[in-house]
Short mmCIF file of C-alpha atoms and ligand atoms in Angstrom, two decimals:
data_model
loop_
_atom_site.label_atom_id
_atom_site.label_comp_id
_atom_site.label_asym_id
_atom_site.label_seq_id
_atom_site.Cartn_x
_atom_site.Cartn_y
_atom_site.Cartn_z
CA MET A 1 -157.80 173.93 50.66
CA THR A 2 -153.99 173.77 50.70
CA ILE A 3 -152.29 173.83 54.07
CA ILE A 4 -148.59 174.04 54.90
CA VAL A 5 -147.73 172.35 58.19
CA THR A 6 -144.24 173.23 59.40
CA GLY A 7 -142.51 170.90 61.87
CA GLY A 8 -144.77 168.03 60.77
CA ALA A 9 -142.04 165.42 61.28
CA GLY A 10 -142.08 166.22 65.00
CA PHE A 11 -144.40 165.05 67.76
CA ILE A 12 -147.45 167.32 67.60
CA GLY A 13 -147.08 168.34 63.94
CA GLY A 14 -146.89 164.66 62.94
CA ASN A 15 -150.01 163.83 64.93
CA PHE A 16 -151.72 166.87 63.38
CA ILE A 17 -150.93 165.68 59.84
CA HIS A 18 -152.37 162.21 60.59
CA TYR A 19 -155.45 163.80 62.16
CA TYR A 20 -155.94 166.34 59.37
CA LEU A 21 -155.62 163.95 56.42
CA LYS A 22 -158.20 161.65 58.01
CA LYS A 23 -160.59 164.47 58.91
CA HIS A 24 -160.37 166.45 55.66
CA PRO A 25 -159.73 164.11 52.73
CA GLY A 26 -159.22 166.06 49.52
CA ASP A 27 -157.40 168.96 51.22
CA ARG A 28 -153.75 169.21 50.20
CA VAL A 29 -151.26 168.98 53.07
CA ILE A 30 -147.61 169.97 52.68
CA CYS A 31 -145.17 169.26 55.47
CA LEU A 32 -142.17 171.60 55.62
CA ASP A 33 -139.56 170.29 58.05
CA LYS A 34 -135.81 170.65 58.47
CA LEU A 35 -135.52 167.19 60.04
CA THR A 36 -133.48 168.29 63.05
CA TYR A 37 -132.66 165.69 65.72
CA ALA A 38 -136.36 165.95 66.72
CA GLY A 39 -137.78 165.32 63.25
CA ASN A 40 -138.44 161.75 62.14
CA LEU A 41 -139.60 160.76 58.69
CA SER A 42 -140.76 157.44 60.15
CA THR A 43 -143.49 159.44 61.92
CA LEU A 44 -144.88 160.33 58.48
CA LYS A 45 -144.41 156.89 56.92
CA PRO A 46 -148.15 156.05 57.10
CA VAL A 47 -149.04 159.07 54.91
CA MET A 48 -146.05 159.30 52.56
CA ASP A 49 -147.97 157.61 49.70
CA ASN A 50 -151.16 159.63 50.25
CA PRO A 51 -151.70 161.66 47.04
CA ASP A 52 -152.99 164.59 49.16
CA PHE A 53 -149.64 164.78 50.98
CA ARG A 54 -146.21 166.18 50.11
CA PHE A 55 -143.06 166.32 52.25
CA VAL A 56 -140.44 169.05 51.71
CA ARG A 57 -137.20 169.17 53.65
CA ALA A 58 -136.31 172.80 54.38
CA ASP A 59 -135.48 175.23 57.17
CA ILE A 60 -138.19 177.76 58.05
CA CYS A 61 -135.38 180.34 58.39
CA ASP A 62 -134.38 179.81 54.73
CA ARG A 63 -136.29 182.62 53.00
CA GLU A 64 -135.52 181.40 49.49
CA ALA A 65 -136.71 177.85 50.17
CA VAL A 66 -139.83 179.07 51.95
CA GLU A 67 -140.75 181.49 49.14
CA LYS A 68 -140.16 178.80 46.51
CA LEU A 69 -142.59 176.52 48.31
CA PHE A 70 -145.21 179.28 48.61
CA GLU A 71 -144.84 180.00 44.93
CA GLU A 72 -145.28 176.33 44.01
CA GLU A 73 -148.14 175.51 46.36
CA LYS A 74 -150.02 178.80 46.91
CA PRO A 75 -151.16 177.74 50.40
CA ASP A 76 -154.40 179.00 51.92
CA VAL A 77 -153.35 178.24 55.49
CA VAL A 78 -150.01 177.90 57.30
CA VAL A 79 -149.77 176.18 60.69
CA ASN A 80 -146.38 176.67 62.33
CA PHE A 81 -145.34 173.83 64.62
CA ALA A 82 -141.64 174.04 63.67
CA ALA A 83 -139.60 174.93 66.71
CA GLU A 84 -136.83 173.95 69.02
CA SER A 85 -139.06 172.63 71.77
CA HIS A 86 -137.00 171.22 74.64
CA VAL A 87 -136.47 173.45 77.70
CA ASP A 88 -133.35 171.56 78.86
CA ARG A 89 -131.64 172.02 75.49
CA SER A 90 -132.50 175.74 75.55
CA ILE A 91 -130.65 176.04 78.86
CA GLU A 92 -127.55 174.49 77.25
CA ASN A 93 -127.69 176.38 73.95
CA PRO A 94 -130.20 179.25 73.62
CA GLU A 95 -129.11 180.56 70.21
CA ILE A 96 -130.77 178.00 67.92
CA PHE A 97 -134.01 178.63 69.86
CA LEU A 98 -133.94 182.33 69.00
CA GLN A 99 -133.06 181.53 65.41
CA THR A 100 -135.73 178.93 64.66
CA ASN A 101 -138.47 180.07 67.00
CA ILE A 102 -138.30 183.82 66.32
CA ILE A 103 -136.54 184.37 62.98
CA GLY A 104 -138.23 181.30 61.47
CA THR A 105 -141.63 182.71 62.46
CA GLU A 106 -140.73 186.03 60.87
CA VAL A 107 -139.63 184.41 57.59
CA LEU A 108 -142.85 182.36 57.38
CA MET A 109 -145.05 185.39 58.06
CA ASP A 110 -143.14 187.48 55.49
CA ALA A 111 -143.91 184.81 52.90
CA CYS A 112 -147.57 184.84 54.02
CA ARG A 113 -147.66 188.60 53.45
CA LYS A 114 -145.97 188.37 50.08
CA TYR A 115 -148.08 185.56 48.62
CA GLY A 116 -151.32 186.09 50.58
CA ILE A 117 -152.97 183.51 52.82
CA THR A 118 -156.30 183.26 54.60
CA ARG A 119 -154.76 182.20 57.92
CA TYR A 120 -151.39 181.96 59.65
CA HIS A 121 -151.64 179.91 62.84
CA GLN A 122 -148.86 179.97 65.44
CA VAL A 123 -148.62 176.96 67.73
CA SER A 124 -147.47 178.40 71.04
CA THR A 125 -147.28 177.21 74.62
CA ASP A 126 -148.60 177.86 78.12
CA GLU A 127 -144.95 178.39 79.14
CA VAL A 128 -145.14 181.99 77.86
CA TYR A 129 -147.14 182.79 81.02
CA GLY A 130 -144.33 181.64 83.32
CA ASP A 131 -145.39 179.50 86.27
CA LEU A 132 -147.92 179.47 89.10
CA PRO A 133 -147.20 178.78 92.80
CA LEU A 134 -147.99 175.31 94.14
CA ASP A 135 -149.94 176.74 97.10
CA ARG A 136 -152.47 178.63 94.92
CA PRO A 137 -154.52 175.92 93.19
CA ASP A 138 -157.18 178.58 92.53
CA LEU A 139 -154.96 180.35 89.96
CA PHE A 140 -155.01 179.50 86.22
CA PHE A 141 -153.54 181.00 83.06
CA THR A 142 -156.10 182.89 80.98
CA GLU A 143 -155.38 184.64 77.67
CA LYS A 144 -155.08 187.88 79.70
CA THR A 145 -152.35 186.56 82.01
CA PRO A 146 -149.21 188.67 81.42
CA ILE A 147 -146.31 187.12 79.49
CA HIS A 148 -143.63 186.29 82.08
CA THR A 149 -141.16 183.71 80.84
CA SER A 150 -138.56 181.61 82.65
CA SER A 151 -136.36 179.74 80.14
CA PRO A 152 -134.67 180.67 76.87
CA TYR A 153 -137.21 178.32 75.23
CA SER A 154 -140.29 180.03 76.65
CA SER A 155 -138.77 183.46 76.00
CA SER A 156 -138.24 182.58 72.34
CA LYS A 157 -141.83 181.35 72.05
CA ALA A 158 -143.10 184.55 73.72
CA GLY A 159 -140.97 186.65 71.33
CA ALA A 160 -142.55 184.84 68.40
CA ASP A 161 -146.07 185.36 69.81
CA LEU A 162 -145.49 189.10 70.13
CA LEU A 163 -144.21 189.23 66.56
CA VAL A 164 -147.29 187.34 65.31
CA LEU A 165 -149.61 189.83 67.03
CA ALA A 166 -147.52 192.71 65.65
CA TYR A 167 -147.89 191.36 62.09
CA HIS A 168 -151.65 191.33 62.62
CA ARG A 169 -151.80 194.88 63.96
CA THR A 170 -149.21 196.39 61.61
CA TYR A 171 -149.84 194.55 58.34
CA GLY A 172 -153.31 193.10 58.94
CA LEU A 173 -152.01 189.52 58.56
CA PRO A 174 -154.87 187.14 59.48
CA VAL A 175 -153.27 185.31 62.41
CA THR A 176 -154.35 183.16 65.34
CA ILE A 177 -152.30 181.76 68.23
CA SER A 178 -152.93 178.73 70.43
CA ARG A 179 -151.17 178.30 73.77
CA CYS A 180 -151.38 174.71 74.88
CA SER A 181 -150.34 172.83 77.98
CA ASN A 182 -148.08 169.72 78.00
CA ASN A 183 -149.02 167.16 75.35
CA TYR A 184 -148.50 163.41 75.50
CA GLY A 185 -149.24 160.55 73.09
CA PRO A 186 -147.69 158.62 70.15
CA TYR A 187 -144.50 159.83 68.38
CA HIS A 188 -143.35 161.87 71.42
CA PHE A 189 -139.56 162.26 71.28
CA PRO A 190 -137.99 160.33 74.18
CA GLU A 191 -136.14 163.31 75.66
CA LYS A 192 -139.43 164.54 77.19
CA LEU A 193 -140.75 163.32 80.55
CA ILE A 194 -143.38 160.71 79.63
CA PRO A 195 -141.66 158.93 76.70
CA LEU A 196 -138.27 159.10 78.47
CA MET A 197 -139.70 157.38 81.53
CA ILE A 198 -141.49 154.75 79.44
CA ALA A 199 -138.34 153.96 77.42
CA ASN A 200 -136.08 153.87 80.49
CA ALA A 201 -138.52 151.74 82.49
CA LEU A 202 -138.80 149.24 79.63
CA ASN A 203 -134.99 149.05 79.58
CA ASP A 204 -134.81 148.77 83.41
CA LYS A 205 -132.79 151.99 83.52
CA PRO A 206 -132.97 154.65 86.30
CA LEU A 207 -135.89 157.09 86.05
CA PRO A 208 -134.36 160.56 86.58
CA VAL A 209 -136.83 162.83 88.40
CA TYR A 210 -135.70 166.46 88.69
CA GLY A 211 -135.65 167.97 92.18
CA GLU A 212 -138.34 166.47 94.39
CA GLY A 213 -140.72 165.65 91.55
CA VAL A 214 -143.39 168.01 92.91
CA ASN A 215 -143.61 170.25 89.83
CA VAL A 216 -147.06 170.21 88.27
CA ARG A 217 -147.93 170.03 84.56
CA ASP A 218 -151.39 170.10 82.93
CA TRP A 219 -151.38 167.11 80.52
CA LEU A 220 -153.43 166.94 77.34
CA TYR A 221 -153.69 164.00 74.91
CA VAL A 222 -152.13 165.16 71.64
CA GLU A 223 -155.18 164.41 69.49
CA ASP A 224 -157.25 166.81 71.61
CA HIS A 225 -154.70 169.52 70.84
CA CYS A 226 -154.86 168.70 67.10
CA ARG A 227 -158.66 169.02 67.16
CA ALA A 228 -158.38 172.39 68.93
CA ILE A 229 -155.99 173.74 66.26
CA ASP A 230 -158.24 172.48 63.46
CA LEU A 231 -161.20 174.30 65.07
CA ILE A 232 -159.21 177.50 65.52
CA ILE A 233 -158.02 177.67 61.90
CA ARG A 234 -161.60 177.12 60.69
CA ASN A 235 -163.71 179.05 63.22
CA GLY A 236 -161.32 181.05 65.41
CA LYS A 237 -161.33 184.84 65.32
CA VAL A 238 -158.42 186.50 63.54
CA GLY A 239 -156.02 188.34 65.88
CA GLU A 240 -157.03 186.19 68.86
CA VAL A 241 -155.14 183.94 71.28
CA TYR A 242 -156.74 180.68 72.48
CA ASN A 243 -155.54 178.75 75.54
CA VAL A 244 -155.81 174.97 75.20
CA GLY A 245 -155.68 172.62 78.20
CA GLY A 246 -157.72 169.98 79.91
CA HIS A 247 -157.72 170.71 83.67
CA ASN A 248 -155.55 167.66 84.17
CA GLU A 249 -152.83 168.70 86.58
CA MET A 250 -150.40 166.11 87.85
CA LYS A 251 -147.15 166.10 89.80
CA ASN A 252 -144.19 164.68 87.88
CA ILE A 253 -143.53 162.04 90.52
CA ASP A 254 -147.12 160.77 90.30
CA ILE A 255 -146.76 160.36 86.53
CA VAL A 256 -143.52 158.40 86.94
CA ARG A 257 -145.10 156.17 89.60
CA LEU A 258 -148.08 155.54 87.35
CA ILE A 259 -145.80 154.53 84.45
CA CYS A 260 -143.95 152.08 86.78
CA LYS A 261 -147.29 150.61 87.84
CA GLU A 262 -148.64 150.26 84.29
CA LEU A 263 -145.43 148.58 83.12
CA GLY A 264 -145.06 146.37 86.21
CA LYS A 265 -141.69 147.95 87.01
CA PRO A 266 -140.38 148.65 90.57
CA GLU A 267 -140.43 152.21 91.94
CA SER A 268 -136.85 151.57 93.06
CA LEU A 269 -135.89 152.62 89.49
CA ILE A 270 -136.85 156.20 90.44
CA THR A 271 -133.74 158.35 91.00
CA TYR A 272 -133.93 161.95 92.17
CA VAL A 273 -131.44 164.11 90.27
CA THR A 274 -130.32 167.76 90.33
CA ASP A 275 -133.19 170.09 89.50
CA ARG A 276 -133.61 171.93 86.18
CA LYS A 277 -132.28 175.53 86.37
CA GLY A 278 -135.16 178.00 86.74
CA HIS A 279 -137.62 175.07 86.88
CA ASP A 280 -141.25 176.24 86.52
CA MET A 281 -143.37 174.97 89.42
CA ARG A 282 -146.87 174.68 88.02
CA TYR A 283 -148.70 175.21 84.73
CA ALA A 284 -152.50 175.26 84.62
CA ILE A 285 -154.65 176.43 81.72
CA ASP A 286 -158.10 177.98 81.91
CA PRO A 287 -159.69 176.82 78.61
CA THR A 288 -162.98 178.71 79.06
CA LYS A 289 -162.54 180.88 75.94
CA ILE A 290 -162.01 178.04 73.45
CA HIS A 291 -164.85 176.12 75.09
CA ASN A 292 -167.32 179.03 74.96
CA GLU A 293 -166.35 180.35 71.51
CA LEU A 294 -165.54 177.16 69.61
CA GLY A 295 -167.19 174.41 71.68
CA TRP A 296 -163.86 172.62 72.28
CA LEU A 297 -163.49 170.20 75.17
CA PRO A 298 -160.84 167.53 75.70
CA GLU A 299 -162.16 164.07 74.87
CA THR A 300 -159.46 161.74 76.18
CA LYS A 301 -159.22 161.26 79.95
CA PHE A 302 -155.67 160.96 81.29
CA ALA A 303 -156.31 157.45 82.67
CA ASP A 304 -157.19 156.27 79.13
CA GLY A 305 -154.67 158.43 77.29
CA ILE A 306 -151.69 157.22 79.29
CA LYS A 307 -152.73 153.58 78.72
CA LYS A 308 -153.07 154.22 74.96
CA THR A 309 -149.68 155.97 74.94
CA ILE A 310 -147.88 153.17 76.81
CA LYS A 311 -149.49 150.62 74.48
CA TRP A 312 -148.23 152.62 71.47
CA TYR A 313 -144.65 152.63 72.82
CA LEU A 314 -144.88 148.88 73.44
CA GLU A 315 -146.17 148.22 69.92
CA ASN A 316 -143.81 150.67 68.15
CA LYS A 317 -140.48 149.86 69.74
CA GLU A 318 -138.63 150.19 66.43
CA TRP A 319 -139.70 153.88 66.25
CA TRP A 320 -138.12 154.91 69.56
CA GLU A 321 -135.37 152.29 69.76
CA GLU A 322 -133.88 153.66 66.57
CA ILE A 323 -133.90 157.17 68.09
CA ILE A 324 -132.30 156.23 71.40
CA SER A 325 -129.61 154.11 69.74
CA GLY A 326 -128.16 157.07 67.77
CA GLU A 327 -126.95 160.58 68.63
CA TYR A 328 -129.43 160.53 71.53
CA GLN A 329 -126.91 158.52 73.57
CA ASN A 330 -124.46 161.44 73.57
CA TYR A 331 -127.29 163.78 74.58
CA TYR A 332 -128.35 161.47 77.39
CA GLU A 333 -124.82 161.11 78.72
CA LYS A 334 -124.27 164.87 78.66
CA MET A 335 -127.56 165.68 80.41
CA TYR A 336 -127.86 162.86 82.93
CA ASP A 337 -124.43 161.38 83.73
CA LYS A 338 -123.36 162.46 87.24
CA ARG A 339 -126.43 164.73 87.41
P1 NAD B 1 -140.77 168.55 68.39
O1 NAD B 1 -139.45 169.02 68.94
O2 NAD B 1 -141.20 167.14 68.62
O3 NAD B 1 -140.80 168.80 66.81
C1 NAD B 1 -140.32 169.95 66.22
C2 NAD B 1 -140.25 169.73 64.70
O4 NAD B 1 -139.83 170.95 64.08
C3 NAD B 1 -139.25 168.65 64.26
O5 NAD B 1 -139.81 167.83 63.27
C4 NAD B 1 -138.09 169.46 63.70
O6 NAD B 1 -137.35 168.76 62.70
C5 NAD B 1 -138.80 170.67 63.15
N1 NAD B 1 -137.92 171.85 63.08
C6 NAD B 1 -137.10 172.34 64.05
N2 NAD B 1 -136.45 173.42 63.60
C7 NAD B 1 -136.86 173.63 62.31
C8 NAD B 1 -136.56 174.60 61.33
N3 NAD B 1 -135.67 175.57 61.58
N4 NAD B 1 -137.17 174.51 60.15
C9 NAD B 1 -138.07 173.54 59.88
N5 NAD B 1 -138.39 172.58 60.76
C10 NAD B 1 -137.80 172.63 61.98
O7 NAD B 1 -141.82 169.58 68.96
P2 NAD B 1 -143.34 169.33 69.46
O8 NAD B 1 -143.31 168.87 70.85
O9 NAD B 1 -144.07 168.58 68.43
O10 NAD B 1 -143.87 170.84 69.48
C11 NAD B 1 -144.45 171.43 68.32
C12 NAD B 1 -144.85 172.84 68.63
O11 NAD B 1 -145.78 172.86 69.69
C13 NAD B 1 -143.69 173.73 69.08
O12 NAD B 1 -143.86 175.00 68.51
C14 NAD B 1 -143.83 173.80 70.58
O13 NAD B 1 -143.32 175.02 71.07
C15 NAD B 1 -145.33 173.70 70.75
N6 NAD B 1 -145.83 173.10 71.99
C16 NAD B 1 -145.40 171.87 72.39
C17 NAD B 1 -145.96 171.28 73.54
C18 NAD B 1 -145.53 169.91 74.02
O14 NAD B 1 -146.01 169.46 75.06
N7 NAD B 1 -144.70 169.17 73.28
C19 NAD B 1 -146.93 171.97 74.26
C20 NAD B 1 -147.34 173.23 73.82
C21 NAD B 1 -146.79 173.77 72.68
O1 TDX B 2 -135.83 163.54 82.75
C1 TDX B 2 -136.70 164.36 83.11
N1 TDX B 2 -137.05 164.41 84.43
C2 TDX B 2 -137.96 165.30 84.92
O2 TDX B 2 -138.23 165.31 86.14
C3 TDX B 2 -137.36 165.26 82.19
C4 TDX B 2 -137.04 165.22 80.73
C5 TDX B 2 -138.30 166.13 82.71
N2 TDX B 2 -138.57 166.18 84.03
C6 TDX B 2 -139.58 167.15 84.52
C7 TDX B 2 -139.37 168.60 84.10
C8 TDX B 2 -140.79 169.13 83.99
O3 TDX B 2 -141.22 169.57 85.27
O4 TDX B 2 -140.83 166.77 83.94
C9 TDX B 2 -141.61 167.92 83.59
C10 TDX B 2 -141.92 167.86 82.10
O5 TDX B 2 -140.70 168.08 81.40
P1 TDX B 2 -140.63 168.10 79.81
O6 TDX B 2 -141.20 166.84 79.29
O7 TDX B 2 -139.23 168.48 79.42
O8 TDX B 2 -141.68 169.25 79.45
P2 TDX B 2 -141.80 170.80 79.88
O9 TDX B 2 -140.50 171.37 80.29
O10 TDX B 2 -142.95 170.90 80.84
O11 TDX B 2 -142.18 171.45 78.46
C11 TDX B 2 -143.15 170.79 77.58
O12 TDX B 2 -144.42 171.39 77.68
C12 TDX B 2 -144.57 172.68 77.14
C13 TDX B 2 -142.68 170.80 76.14
O13 TDX B 2 -141.40 170.20 76.04
C14 TDX B 2 -142.66 172.21 75.59
O14 TDX B 2 -142.31 172.19 74.22
C15 TDX B 2 -144.06 172.80 75.73
O15 TDX B 2 -144.06 174.13 75.33
#
């Protein structure tokens, strides 16, 4: 089988490529990635010499480049991770989110129609369902929960999801969609909560918690997400949406405190800063469908996953130190100075 993985130089796509090449030796894996600020070739260094692997630098919005690749590789399956993924950046500059997340999805699916594939899989997010109130712990997102987005990021992901379902209904494209909760693990770009707090704590820098830190996220170890996607592309039903999450809800402040504890750093580093605009309160996935239909369950408990993640950041300092020493500094100043 030949599989195109878009956005494979990013956090989850990179982990997926590592997972997939180990799990399915002999399958051909092509990574298509534009290498935006969030894409890192160093994430793919361990597989660059693998004869089953090829890296191609291109924009998913570039129809000509995408078609050329389809013509060369004749993929059976396309898994689309490529996206602008950071909510805070979408609040500053929505346009690139609409471009990559919606138009890029359209261009990829057009190529799938033209050349023929057995599956197009869209990697989506629980954020398309909006948020849940903190005082209703009995409520969860199911696949039937209405789309109700908050940020330009989640709106662009929801727009893409609707387009994917429309391509199935209108053209019969064999699609699936997964909507996952917050991931954490190795190769996570340090603008996101967990890696940002680890990097700052290790550098004895303030730990900027938005608002009161009471917002709740449902954290899943990235490898569990990769396994879910692999199951969906093999055994999932065409035209269906699958929610992916591990019933592991935590308040932001509790995560930051835990990171301080694990690293032996003082909680006095914690600094409360101005809240994110339109900040979603709580995400919580009901994963009953993927469990019942595909037998998926998360394997890594948060207590173990966060230890493994912190260990990875301690052992791979060159990976994230190189990132935070570059353009990232301008980003950090813009987002956090005088916040
Ligand atoms: P990321 O920001 O770490 O990586 C995105 C990758 O896409 C980068 O390698 C980047 O270079 C590439 N890319 C961006 N624009 C591109 C374009 N126009 N053409 C080609 N490549 C492009 O993102 P991530 O956290 O790994 O998320 C991957 C996917 O999973 C996204 O679709 C995101 O919406 C979704 N998702 C993420 C999470 C999470 O917790 N991180 C949770 C649920 C769903
Ligand atoms: O410095 C920070 N301080 C802080 O309090 C940052 C970066 C975040 N936060 C808060 C905001 C959120 O409540 O932490 C929580 C997690 O924030 P992010 O890591 O930015 O993730 P989130 O906004 O929840 O979105 C993530 O999960 C869903 C991914 O970035 C999305 O791509 C995915 O769709």
